[in-house]
Short mmCIF file of C-alpha atoms in Angstrom, two decimals:
data_model
loop_
_atom_site.label_atom_id
_atom_site.label_comp_id
_atom_site.label_asym_id
_atom_site.label_seq_id
_atom_site.Cartn_x
_atom_site.Cartn_y
_atom_site.Cartn_z
CA MET A 1 -13.18 -44.97 -5.14
CA PRO A 2 -12.03 -41.47 -6.16
CA VAL A 3 -9.38 -39.93 -3.93
CA THR A 4 -9.78 -36.30 -2.99
CA LYS A 5 -6.81 -33.98 -2.86
CA ILE A 6 -8.71 -31.41 -0.81
CA ILE A 7 -6.81 -30.70 2.40
CA PRO A 8 -6.99 -28.17 5.23
CA LEU A 9 -4.74 -25.11 5.06
CA SER A 10 -2.84 -26.28 8.15
CA THR A 11 -1.78 -29.49 6.39
CA ALA A 12 -0.47 -27.59 3.38
CA LEU A 13 1.43 -25.12 5.57
CA GLY A 14 3.25 -28.07 7.17
CA TRP A 15 4.59 -29.13 3.77
CA VAL A 16 6.84 -26.05 3.64
CA GLN A 17 10.03 -27.01 5.47
CA ASP A 18 13.30 -25.30 6.37
CA ASP A 19 15.91 -24.88 3.61
CA GLN A 20 13.52 -25.64 0.76
CA THR A 21 13.12 -23.87 -2.55
CA VAL A 22 9.54 -22.62 -2.63
CA ALA A 23 7.97 -21.36 -5.85
CA LEU A 24 5.04 -18.95 -5.95
CA GLY A 25 2.62 -18.79 -8.87
CA GLY A 26 1.01 -15.81 -10.57
CA MET A 27 2.75 -12.61 -11.55
CA THR A 28 3.87 -9.60 -9.45
CA LEU A 29 0.47 -8.25 -8.34
CA TYR A 30 -1.78 -10.69 -10.16
CA ARG A 31 -3.21 -13.95 -8.74
CA ARG A 32 -0.51 -14.31 -6.10
CA PRO A 33 -0.83 -16.80 -3.21
CA VAL A 34 -0.90 -13.99 -0.65
CA GLY A 35 -3.36 -15.71 1.71
CA PHE A 36 -1.12 -18.78 1.92
CA VAL A 37 2.00 -16.71 2.56
CA ARG A 38 0.26 -14.66 5.23
CA ALA A 39 -0.87 -17.86 6.97
CA LEU A 40 2.65 -19.26 6.69
CA LEU A 41 4.00 -16.18 8.45
CA GLN A 42 1.26 -16.19 11.09
CA GLN A 43 2.36 -19.61 12.38
CA LYS A 44 4.08 -19.80 15.78
CA THR A 45 7.11 -21.40 14.14
CA ARG A 46 8.00 -20.15 10.69
CA PRO A 47 10.10 -22.09 8.22
CA GLN A 48 13.68 -20.82 7.91
CA ASN A 49 16.22 -20.25 5.19
CA LEU A 50 13.88 -20.62 2.20
CA THR A 51 14.87 -19.91 -1.38
CA LEU A 52 12.10 -18.13 -3.29
CA LEU A 53 11.53 -19.02 -6.95
CA THR A 54 9.06 -16.92 -8.90
CA PHE A 55 8.80 -15.28 -12.29
CA THR A 56 8.14 -11.76 -11.03
CA ALA A 57 8.11 -11.23 -7.26
CA GLY A 58 5.70 -8.83 -5.59
CA LEU A 59 4.00 -8.08 -2.29
CA GLU A 60 3.88 -11.53 -0.63
CA SER A 61 7.47 -12.21 -1.73
CA ASP A 62 8.42 -8.93 -0.07
CA MET A 63 6.80 -10.13 3.17
CA LEU A 64 8.85 -13.33 3.02
CA VAL A 65 12.08 -11.37 2.60
CA GLY A 66 11.13 -8.78 5.20
CA THR A 67 10.49 -11.41 7.86
CA GLY A 68 13.78 -13.13 7.10
CA VAL A 69 12.04 -16.37 6.11
CA VAL A 70 13.41 -16.15 2.57
CA THR A 71 17.18 -15.71 2.47
CA CYS A 72 17.71 -16.29 -1.25
CA THR A 73 15.67 -15.04 -4.22
CA ARG A 74 15.50 -16.34 -7.75
CA THR A 75 13.43 -14.10 -10.04
CA CYS A 76 13.80 -11.67 -12.95
CA TYR A 77 11.88 -8.80 -11.31
CA PHE A 78 11.21 -7.91 -7.67
CA GLY A 79 8.99 -4.89 -7.24
CA LEU A 80 5.47 -3.56 -6.93
CA GLU A 81 5.09 -2.39 -10.55
CA ILE A 82 3.39 1.04 -10.74
CA PHE A 83 3.34 1.19 -6.91
CA GLY A 84 7.12 1.36 -6.85
CA LEU A 85 9.97 -0.60 -5.32
CA ALA A 86 9.28 -3.56 -3.01
CA PRO A 87 10.30 -1.95 0.30
CA MET A 88 11.67 -4.93 2.26
CA PHE A 89 13.48 -6.54 -0.69
CA THR A 90 15.03 -3.23 -1.73
CA ALA A 91 16.30 -2.58 1.78
CA ALA A 92 17.59 -6.14 2.27
CA ALA A 93 19.32 -6.18 -1.11
CA SER A 94 20.84 -2.73 -0.65
CA ASN A 95 22.19 -3.82 2.75
CA GLY A 96 23.64 -7.01 1.33
CA GLN A 97 21.38 -9.08 3.60
CA ILE A 98 20.00 -11.38 0.96
CA ASN A 99 21.44 -13.76 -1.58
CA ILE A 100 20.18 -12.96 -5.08
CA ILE A 101 20.38 -15.51 -7.90
CA GLU A 102 19.99 -13.05 -10.77
CA GLU A 103 17.65 -14.33 -13.47
CA SER A 104 16.01 -13.01 -16.62
CA GLU A 105 12.83 -14.04 -18.37
CA PHE A 106 14.72 -16.38 -20.67
CA SER A 107 16.97 -17.94 -18.03
CA LEU A 108 13.91 -18.83 -15.95
CA ALA A 109 11.98 -20.08 -18.96
CA ALA A 110 14.89 -22.14 -20.29
CA GLY A 111 15.71 -23.48 -16.82
CA LEU A 112 12.15 -24.70 -16.36
CA ARG A 113 12.16 -26.26 -19.83
CA ALA A 114 15.38 -28.10 -19.05
CA LYS A 115 13.91 -29.45 -15.81
CA MET A 116 10.69 -30.53 -17.51
CA GLY A 117 12.72 -32.26 -20.21
CA GLY A 118 14.89 -34.06 -17.69
CA VAL A 119 18.15 -32.52 -18.90
CA GLY A 120 20.69 -30.39 -17.05
CA PHE A 121 20.51 -27.27 -19.20
CA MET A 122 18.85 -25.57 -22.13
CA PRO A 123 20.97 -23.47 -24.52
CA GLY A 124 20.05 -19.98 -25.66
CA ARG A 125 21.35 -16.69 -27.05
CA ALA A 126 20.25 -14.57 -24.09
CA TRP A 127 22.83 -12.74 -21.90
CA LEU A 128 25.65 -12.91 -24.50
CA GLY A 129 27.55 -9.61 -24.42
CA THR A 130 25.91 -8.45 -21.18
CA GLU A 131 27.53 -8.74 -17.75
CA MET A 132 24.91 -11.18 -16.45
CA LEU A 133 27.46 -13.98 -16.75
CA THR A 134 29.83 -12.16 -14.38
CA ILE A 135 27.21 -12.07 -11.61
CA ARG A 136 26.15 -15.64 -12.37
CA PRO A 137 29.54 -17.40 -12.56
CA ASP A 138 27.74 -20.74 -12.20
CA VAL A 139 26.21 -20.27 -15.66
CA LYS A 140 28.49 -21.57 -18.40
CA THR A 141 28.79 -20.87 -22.08
CA MET A 142 29.41 -23.66 -24.57
CA THR A 143 29.97 -24.25 -28.25
CA ASP A 144 26.96 -25.31 -30.25
CA PRO A 145 28.08 -28.74 -31.55
CA TYR A 146 26.30 -28.18 -34.87
CA THR A 147 27.01 -24.55 -35.80
CA GLY A 148 30.13 -23.83 -33.74
CA GLU A 149 28.51 -20.70 -32.27
CA THR A 150 28.85 -19.73 -28.61
CA VAL A 151 25.63 -20.22 -26.63
CA VAL A 152 24.72 -19.96 -22.96
CA ALA A 153 23.86 -23.23 -21.19
CA PHE A 154 21.10 -22.15 -18.82
CA PRO A 155 20.92 -24.61 -15.90
CA ALA A 156 17.76 -26.56 -15.08
CA ILE A 157 15.56 -25.03 -12.38
CA GLY A 158 13.42 -27.09 -10.02
CA CYS A 159 11.80 -26.53 -6.65
CA ASP A 160 10.64 -28.45 -3.60
CA VAL A 161 7.22 -26.84 -3.23
CA ALA A 162 5.08 -24.74 -5.59
CA VAL A 163 2.14 -22.72 -4.25
CA ILE A 164 -0.32 -21.56 -6.92
CA HIS A 165 -3.53 -19.63 -6.40
CA VAL A 166 -6.32 -20.55 -8.84
CA LEU A 167 -9.88 -19.49 -9.59
CA LYS A 168 -11.35 -22.98 -9.40
CA ALA A 169 -10.00 -26.40 -8.57
CA ASP A 170 -11.60 -29.83 -8.32
CA LYS A 171 -10.95 -32.84 -6.10
CA GLN A 172 -8.37 -34.21 -8.52
CA GLY A 173 -6.40 -30.96 -8.54
CA ASN A 174 -7.44 -29.83 -12.00
CA ALA A 175 -7.60 -26.04 -12.08
CA ILE A 176 -8.69 -22.88 -13.91
CA LEU A 177 -6.17 -20.01 -14.02
CA GLY A 178 -8.26 -17.20 -15.52
CA GLY A 179 -6.30 -16.02 -18.54
CA ASN A 180 -2.94 -15.00 -17.00
CA PRO A 181 -1.00 -18.27 -17.28
CA THR A 182 2.42 -16.94 -16.12
CA ILE A 183 4.62 -20.02 -15.38
CA ASP A 184 2.09 -21.90 -13.25
CA VAL A 185 1.72 -25.03 -15.36
CA GLU A 186 5.50 -25.31 -15.64
CA LEU A 187 5.87 -24.91 -11.86
CA SER A 188 3.33 -27.68 -11.35
CA LEU A 189 5.50 -29.95 -13.50
CA VAL A 190 8.88 -29.26 -11.87
CA ALA A 191 7.88 -29.08 -8.18
CA GLN A 192 8.13 -32.09 -5.85
CA THR A 193 5.04 -30.89 -3.96
CA VAL A 194 2.31 -28.77 -5.58
CA ILE A 195 -0.17 -26.85 -3.43
CA LEU A 196 -3.16 -25.13 -4.99
CA THR A 197 -5.15 -22.54 -3.08
CA ALA A 198 -8.50 -21.98 -4.77
CA GLU A 199 -11.24 -19.39 -4.69
CA GLU A 200 -13.73 -22.18 -5.31
CA VAL A 201 -13.50 -25.96 -5.03
CA VAL A 202 -15.84 -28.24 -6.99
CA ASP A 203 -16.23 -32.00 -7.37
CA LYS A 204 -15.27 -32.08 -11.01
CA LEU A 205 -14.36 -29.30 -13.43
CA PRO A 206 -15.76 -29.48 -16.97
CA SER A 207 -13.29 -29.37 -19.85
CA PRO A 208 -11.21 -27.50 -20.77
CA ILE A 209 -8.98 -26.98 -17.76
CA ASP A 210 -5.80 -24.86 -17.60
CA LEU A 211 -3.68 -26.90 -15.16
CA PRO A 212 -3.84 -30.70 -14.92
CA GLY A 213 -4.19 -32.21 -11.46
CA LEU A 214 -1.91 -35.19 -12.09
CA THR A 215 1.07 -33.59 -10.32
CA VAL A 216 -0.98 -31.62 -7.76
CA SER A 217 -0.43 -32.74 -4.16
CA GLY A 218 -3.16 -30.83 -2.34
CA VAL A 219 -6.00 -28.36 -2.88
CA VAL A 220 -6.85 -25.79 -0.21
CA HIS A 221 -10.12 -23.86 -0.33
CA LEU A 222 -9.01 -20.27 0.29
CA PRO A 223 -11.48 -17.60 -0.89
CA GLN A 224 -9.95 -14.14 -1.40
CA GLY A 225 -6.61 -15.95 -1.29
CA ALA A 226 -4.95 -13.58 -3.76
CA TRP A 227 -6.05 -10.33 -2.07
CA PRO A 228 -4.78 -7.61 -2.20
CA THR A 229 -3.39 -8.81 -5.54
CA SER A 230 -5.95 -9.49 -8.22
CA CYS A 231 -7.80 -12.64 -9.17
CA TYR A 232 -9.04 -11.78 -12.63
CA PRO A 233 -11.91 -11.66 -13.44
CA LEU A 234 -13.24 -12.26 -9.91
CA TYR A 235 -11.63 -9.24 -8.26
CA PRO A 236 -9.15 -6.51 -9.21
CA LEU A 237 -6.00 -5.66 -7.29
CA ASP A 238 -6.60 -3.52 -4.19
CA GLY A 239 -4.31 -0.56 -4.72
CA GLU A 240 -5.14 1.20 -1.46
CA GLU A 241 -4.16 -1.94 0.46
CA ILE A 242 -0.87 -2.18 -1.44
CA LEU A 243 -0.14 1.43 -0.45
CA ARG A 244 -1.06 0.56 3.15
CA TYR A 245 1.45 -2.31 3.04
CA ILE A 246 4.20 -0.01 1.74
CA ALA A 247 3.45 2.56 4.45
CA ALA A 248 3.53 -0.15 7.14
CA CYS A 249 6.94 -1.32 5.91
CA HIS A 250 8.34 2.20 5.86
CA ALA A 251 7.06 2.69 9.41
CA GLY A 252 8.84 -0.48 10.54
CA GLU A 253 5.52 -2.22 11.20
CA LEU A 254 5.70 -5.23 8.89
CA GLU A 255 5.19 -7.73 11.73
CA THR A 256 2.09 -5.88 12.96
CA TYR A 257 0.76 -5.79 9.40
CA ILE A 258 1.20 -9.56 9.05
CA LYS A 259 -0.24 -10.35 12.49
CA ASP A 260 -3.32 -8.16 12.22
CA GLY A 261 -3.98 -8.83 8.55
CA MET B 1 5.48 25.52 -23.63
CA SER B 2 1.94 25.76 -24.95
CA ASP B 3 -1.13 23.85 -23.82
CA PHE B 4 0.29 20.37 -23.45
CA THR B 5 2.32 18.63 -20.76
CA ILE B 6 5.60 16.75 -20.97
CA ASP B 7 3.94 13.35 -20.46
CA GLU B 8 1.74 14.10 -23.46
CA LEU B 9 4.76 15.07 -25.55
CA ILE B 10 6.62 11.86 -24.61
CA CYS B 11 3.57 9.74 -25.49
CA THR B 12 3.32 11.53 -28.82
CA CYS B 13 7.02 10.92 -29.55
CA ILE B 14 6.59 7.22 -28.74
CA SER B 15 3.49 7.04 -30.91
CA ARG B 16 5.31 8.54 -33.89
CA GLN B 17 8.00 5.84 -33.70
CA ILE B 18 5.34 3.20 -34.36
CA VAL B 19 4.78 1.94 -37.91
CA ASP B 20 1.38 0.70 -39.00
CA GLY B 21 1.09 -3.08 -39.12
CA GLU B 22 3.88 -3.86 -36.68
CA LEU B 23 3.86 -5.67 -33.35
CA VAL B 24 4.81 -3.87 -30.14
CA ALA B 25 5.64 -5.35 -26.75
CA GLN B 26 4.38 -3.84 -23.51
CA GLY B 27 6.38 -4.33 -20.32
CA ILE B 28 5.16 -3.86 -16.76
CA ALA B 29 4.62 -0.47 -15.12
CA THR B 30 5.19 1.48 -18.33
CA PRO B 31 1.98 3.52 -18.85
CA LEU B 32 3.73 6.21 -20.94
CA VAL B 33 4.55 3.46 -23.42
CA ALA B 34 1.08 1.92 -23.30
CA ALA B 35 -0.46 5.34 -23.94
CA GLY B 36 1.96 5.99 -26.80
CA TYR B 37 1.16 2.63 -28.43
CA LEU B 38 -2.58 3.19 -28.12
CA LEU B 39 -2.22 6.69 -29.53
CA ALA B 40 -0.50 5.21 -32.58
CA LYS B 41 -3.28 2.65 -32.90
CA LEU B 42 -5.95 5.38 -32.88
CA THR B 43 -4.12 7.68 -35.30
CA HIS B 44 -1.70 6.43 -37.94
CA ALA B 45 -1.29 2.71 -37.04
CA PRO B 46 -4.74 1.07 -36.94
CA ASN B 47 -3.24 -2.34 -37.73
CA LEU B 48 -0.92 -2.31 -34.72
CA SER B 49 -0.95 -5.40 -32.52
CA PHE B 50 0.42 -5.93 -29.02
CA VAL B 51 2.09 -8.52 -26.85
CA SER B 52 1.81 -7.82 -23.16
CA ALA B 53 3.63 -8.98 -20.06
CA ILE B 54 0.35 -9.16 -18.19
CA GLY B 55 -1.35 -12.26 -19.52
CA GLN B 56 1.55 -12.89 -21.91
CA ALA B 57 -1.14 -12.24 -24.47
CA LEU B 58 -1.37 -11.30 -28.10
CA SER B 59 -3.96 -8.59 -28.63
CA ASP B 60 -5.13 -6.33 -31.43
CA THR B 61 -7.79 -4.29 -29.70
CA PHE B 62 -7.88 -1.33 -27.41
CA ALA B 63 -9.09 -0.47 -23.89
CA PRO B 64 -8.37 2.60 -21.73
CA ILE B 65 -5.40 2.49 -19.35
CA GLY B 66 -5.98 1.81 -15.66
CA ILE B 67 -4.32 0.46 -12.52
CA ALA B 68 -6.81 -1.78 -10.74
CA THR B 69 -8.45 -2.39 -14.11
CA ILE B 70 -5.20 -2.99 -16.02
CA GLU B 71 -6.03 -6.62 -16.79
CA GLU B 72 -9.08 -5.59 -18.82
CA LEU B 73 -6.71 -4.22 -21.43
CA TRP B 74 -4.75 -7.43 -21.87
CA LEU B 75 -6.80 -10.30 -20.49
CA GLY B 76 -10.29 -9.14 -21.31
CA GLN B 77 -9.52 -8.58 -24.97
CA GLY B 78 -6.53 -10.76 -25.77
CA LEU B 79 -6.53 -13.06 -28.79
CA MET B 80 -4.56 -15.73 -26.93
CA SER B 81 -2.28 -16.18 -23.95
CA PHE B 82 0.91 -18.17 -24.30
CA GLY B 83 2.49 -17.94 -20.84
CA PHE B 84 5.98 -16.68 -20.05
CA VAL B 85 7.92 -19.83 -20.95
CA HIS B 86 6.35 -20.23 -24.38
CA GLY B 87 6.54 -16.46 -24.84
CA ALA B 88 10.20 -15.98 -23.92
CA CYS B 89 11.47 -19.09 -25.73
CA ASP B 90 9.29 -19.24 -28.82
CA PHE B 91 6.80 -16.52 -29.62
CA LEU B 92 8.77 -13.35 -28.85
CA PRO B 93 12.05 -14.35 -30.55
CA ARG B 94 10.06 -15.34 -33.64
CA PHE B 95 7.78 -12.30 -33.64
CA GLY B 96 10.60 -9.80 -32.93
CA PRO B 97 8.38 -7.06 -31.50
CA LYS B 98 9.36 -3.42 -31.12
CA GLU B 99 9.65 -2.55 -27.43
CA PHE B 100 10.34 0.58 -25.40
CA PHE B 101 12.44 -0.03 -22.26
CA ARG B 102 13.10 2.38 -19.40
CA PRO B 103 16.77 2.10 -18.35
CA GLY B 104 17.90 2.67 -14.78
CA GLN B 105 21.23 3.81 -16.27
CA VAL B 106 22.20 4.24 -19.91
CA ASP B 107 25.62 5.01 -21.42
CA ARG B 108 26.56 6.83 -24.63
CA TYR B 109 26.38 3.61 -26.64
CA GLY B 110 22.90 2.66 -25.45
CA ASN B 111 24.09 -0.09 -23.12
CA PHE B 112 21.90 -0.03 -20.04
CA ASN B 113 21.36 -1.29 -16.50
CA ASN B 114 18.26 -2.18 -14.51
CA LEU B 115 19.93 -4.11 -11.67
CA PHE B 116 21.46 -1.62 -9.24
CA MET B 117 22.86 1.90 -8.92
CA GLY B 118 25.97 2.83 -6.96
CA GLY B 119 28.18 0.71 -4.73
CA SER B 120 28.78 -2.87 -5.83
CA TYR B 121 26.47 -5.63 -7.03
CA THR B 122 26.52 -7.39 -3.65
CA ARG B 123 26.32 -4.13 -1.69
CA PRO B 124 24.50 -1.63 -3.92
CA ARG B 125 23.52 1.88 -2.95
CA LEU B 126 20.12 1.15 -4.52
CA ARG B 127 18.93 -2.22 -5.72
CA LEU B 128 16.54 -1.99 -8.70
CA PRO B 129 13.78 -4.52 -9.47
CA GLY B 130 15.80 -6.52 -12.03
CA SER B 131 16.38 -7.03 -15.72
CA GLY B 132 13.09 -8.72 -16.68
CA GLY B 133 13.63 -9.76 -20.29
CA ILE B 134 16.10 -6.97 -21.06
CA ALA B 135 19.23 -9.14 -20.79
CA ASP B 136 17.59 -11.49 -23.28
CA VAL B 137 15.97 -9.48 -26.05
CA THR B 138 18.59 -6.69 -26.26
CA VAL B 139 21.06 -9.40 -27.32
CA PHE B 140 19.15 -10.59 -30.37
CA GLU B 141 16.27 -8.22 -31.18
CA ASP B 142 16.47 -5.55 -33.89
CA LYS B 143 13.90 -3.09 -32.57
CA VAL B 144 14.95 -1.96 -29.09
CA TYR B 145 13.79 1.56 -28.15
CA LEU B 146 14.39 3.48 -24.93
CA TYR B 147 12.62 6.15 -22.91
CA VAL B 148 13.62 8.13 -19.82
CA PRO B 149 10.85 10.09 -18.09
CA ARG B 150 13.24 12.17 -15.95
CA HIS B 151 16.46 13.02 -17.77
CA GLY B 152 19.42 13.40 -15.39
CA ARG B 153 23.02 12.46 -14.69
CA HIS B 154 21.92 9.61 -12.46
CA THR B 155 20.46 7.95 -15.58
CA PHE B 156 22.72 9.18 -18.41
CA VAL B 157 26.05 7.98 -17.04
CA GLU B 158 29.65 7.96 -18.23
CA GLN B 159 30.11 4.44 -16.81
CA LEU B 160 27.40 1.87 -16.09
CA ASP B 161 27.48 0.09 -12.75
CA ILE B 162 26.70 -3.08 -14.71
CA ARG B 163 25.67 -3.86 -18.29
CA SER B 164 22.43 -5.85 -18.18
CA GLY B 165 21.06 -4.48 -21.46
CA LEU B 166 23.26 -4.68 -24.56
CA GLY B 167 23.68 -1.55 -26.66
CA HIS B 168 26.02 -0.70 -29.52
CA HIS B 169 28.82 -2.82 -28.07
CA PRO B 170 31.70 -4.72 -29.69
CA ALA B 171 30.59 -7.95 -27.96
CA ARG B 172 27.37 -7.97 -29.97
CA THR B 173 27.04 -10.85 -32.46
CA THR B 174 23.32 -10.66 -33.33
CA GLY B 175 20.50 -8.13 -33.21
CA HIS B 176 20.90 -4.36 -33.12
CA GLY B 177 21.57 -1.76 -30.44
CA PRO B 178 18.85 0.72 -29.45
CA ARG B 179 17.44 2.73 -32.34
CA TYR B 180 15.99 5.68 -30.46
CA LEU B 181 15.57 7.31 -27.06
CA VAL B 182 13.06 9.90 -25.86
CA SER B 183 13.35 11.74 -22.56
CA ASP B 184 11.56 14.71 -21.03
CA LEU B 185 14.19 16.96 -22.64
CA GLY B 186 14.54 15.71 -26.20
CA GLN B 187 14.77 12.92 -28.76
CA PHE B 188 17.96 11.00 -29.49
CA ASP B 189 19.30 8.27 -31.75
CA PHE B 190 22.64 6.54 -32.17
CA ALA B 191 25.15 7.43 -34.90
CA PRO B 192 25.47 4.59 -37.43
CA GLU B 193 29.28 4.17 -37.35
CA SER B 194 30.24 4.95 -33.78
CA GLY B 195 27.00 3.86 -32.07
CA ARG B 196 27.21 7.03 -29.98
CA MET B 197 24.11 8.83 -28.70
CA ARG B 198 23.11 11.77 -30.85
CA LEU B 199 20.64 14.54 -30.16
CA LEU B 200 17.79 14.50 -32.68
CA SER B 201 15.59 17.31 -31.39
CA LEU B 202 14.99 19.50 -28.34
CA HIS B 203 11.58 19.63 -26.67
CA PRO B 204 9.93 23.07 -26.55
CA GLY B 205 11.61 25.38 -24.06
CA VAL B 206 14.63 23.12 -23.52
CA THR B 207 18.14 24.45 -24.26
CA LEU B 208 21.10 22.47 -25.51
CA GLU B 209 23.07 23.59 -22.44
CA ARG B 210 20.45 22.07 -20.15
CA VAL B 211 20.46 18.71 -21.97
CA GLN B 212 24.24 18.50 -21.96
CA ALA B 213 24.42 19.54 -18.29
CA LYS B 214 22.01 16.75 -17.37
CA THR B 215 23.86 14.13 -19.44
CA GLY B 216 26.96 12.48 -17.99
CA PHE B 217 28.74 12.12 -21.36
CA PRO B 218 29.16 14.26 -24.49
CA LEU B 219 26.36 13.95 -27.01
CA ILE B 220 26.75 14.25 -30.75
CA ILE B 221 25.04 17.55 -31.60
CA PRO B 222 23.50 18.30 -35.00
CA SER B 223 23.44 21.77 -36.51
CA PRO B 224 20.91 23.23 -36.63
CA ILE B 225 19.03 21.45 -33.82
CA PRO B 226 15.40 20.95 -34.79
CA PRO B 227 12.57 21.32 -32.26
CA THR B 228 10.49 18.27 -31.33
CA PRO B 229 7.19 18.42 -33.24
CA GLU B 230 4.37 19.25 -30.84
CA PRO B 231 1.30 17.05 -30.30
CA THR B 232 -1.66 17.84 -32.53
CA ALA B 233 -5.10 18.70 -31.17
CA GLU B 234 -6.28 15.26 -32.29
CA GLU B 235 -3.47 13.50 -30.41
CA LEU B 236 -4.16 15.48 -27.26
CA HIS B 237 -7.86 14.67 -27.50
CA TYR B 238 -7.19 10.93 -27.76
CA LEU B 239 -4.69 10.94 -24.88
CA ARG B 240 -6.86 12.98 -22.52
CA GLN B 241 -10.34 11.81 -23.37
CA VAL B 242 -10.05 8.30 -24.76
CA ILE B 243 -6.79 6.51 -23.89
CA ASP B 244 -5.88 7.73 -20.42
CA PRO B 245 -8.47 10.04 -18.86
CA LEU B 246 -7.23 9.03 -15.39
CA GLY B 247 -3.70 10.27 -16.13
CA VAL B 248 -1.94 6.99 -15.25
CA ARG B 249 0.86 7.99 -17.64
CA THR B 250 1.82 10.95 -15.41
CA LEU B 251 2.90 8.57 -12.61
CA GLU B 252 6.17 7.91 -14.41
CA LEU B 253 7.16 11.56 -14.02
CA LEU B 254 6.23 11.85 -10.35
CA GLY B 255 8.07 10.85 -7.19
CA GLY B 256 7.49 10.76 -3.46
CA ALA B 257 4.27 12.20 -2.02
CA ALA B 258 3.09 13.60 -5.36
CA ARG B 259 3.19 10.13 -6.83
CA LYS B 260 1.36 8.55 -3.90
CA ASN B 261 -1.35 11.22 -4.03
CA LYS B 262 -1.82 10.71 -7.75
CA LEU B 263 -2.02 6.93 -7.23
CA LEU B 264 -4.75 7.39 -4.61
CA GLU B 265 -6.64 9.80 -6.84
CA ILE B 266 -6.60 7.33 -9.74
CA LEU B 267 -7.59 4.37 -7.54
CA GLN B 268 -10.53 6.30 -6.10
CA LYS B 269 -11.75 7.25 -9.57
CA GLU B 270 -11.55 3.62 -10.64
CA HIS B 271 -13.97 2.45 -7.91
#
């Protein structure tokens, strides 16, 4: 008897708990789980004190910071690309109101690889000679036991929950990502709980798939779930809406924007 | 200045730094660079290939630049996508692409900063988006190039607030500091022995006094100072008619309301 992983949105929202590290899939303004984040923030009781893990953080991440739900960020870029700075993050960071775990592309990539491999760190050459190590005193250097060279031991990175928006998913949690893989498969392998929101849900996807359902916890049918970010090739990013979001933030109306959608 | 604009001159300068047959990397929100790469592809570097942040894809074909349609360029026509983890750990270090970065601050040795400006790290005057892959590839890559769309003392600083991109610095053990920098005032490189920034050429209508006044440290000045070669009619045709008819590249030189209006104009034309 096949088990279905399809669940209502309300069930998935309940899996995000206070003090967790929550990872978001996609990239900056592309295939982001905006619909899920908006629903999370529209609840009567919001989760508190979340740490955000994402490769490049964009609009929905900015909402999470602006509402105070996320108090710590872990990413290598937080902005709205050609649309400019992320207004709520920039203000919070400039006022010292948020804890930033500074990352780079390699430190995130190596940290995920370490976690997937079940080891505490992954060495690399990145950061050597820069001042990244001074703002990340938890990251250690070490001597390569074979060559004697100094390398950086990038610590393993995991998360409690990963939320990934996909084009299609099936009952087993297999999914299609649409050609912009980002770090979504890796997130699905390091997260304790994996939530997919999907434009379309089918009984069974034909091969090949992009993301295996073996570690997926639940699939939520959420059409337009990436809007106003893109879901290539189904829909492009909605630039006017992104500008409307920025204007709402600058006017001090973030909560109204979230409530009214 | 004759019948071209500064964005077109910067794109042309970027294009002329590209060698046929090489691989270039394209970061996010850098349309001046994308336009420059594509200009090279259409003129002197037909065998150019690209790796892009969007899609983390390898590509060897061409599409016009857009905003809402940006993924067409990289996802619609990519040869393959490898994802960020595979890209950052394996493909990019092995491929060693040439890449143009836009520093938030840069010092005379080509060290740079994309984390914050002013104040302290925990209480900055302005927090910037972050270092992306800059703190990684500037440590070990050989082909790091820089561009600054709006040359000023806030960018060309005597002292960085923090060094997140490695330049010509004694702590370097691998790779090479930046090779070249283009701004809206001129072209620059770094002297081989000292690693200090050196003026290569002045853009049309720009004086040496103006460049030095807008730079927070002394530049090495050649004598005589050559002018920056102007774009050709063919280059201007490709930029305006083929590569970027919407003018996405101009966004990098605009701020405030002018930038927002230009964004809206481009988005409406894309519908």
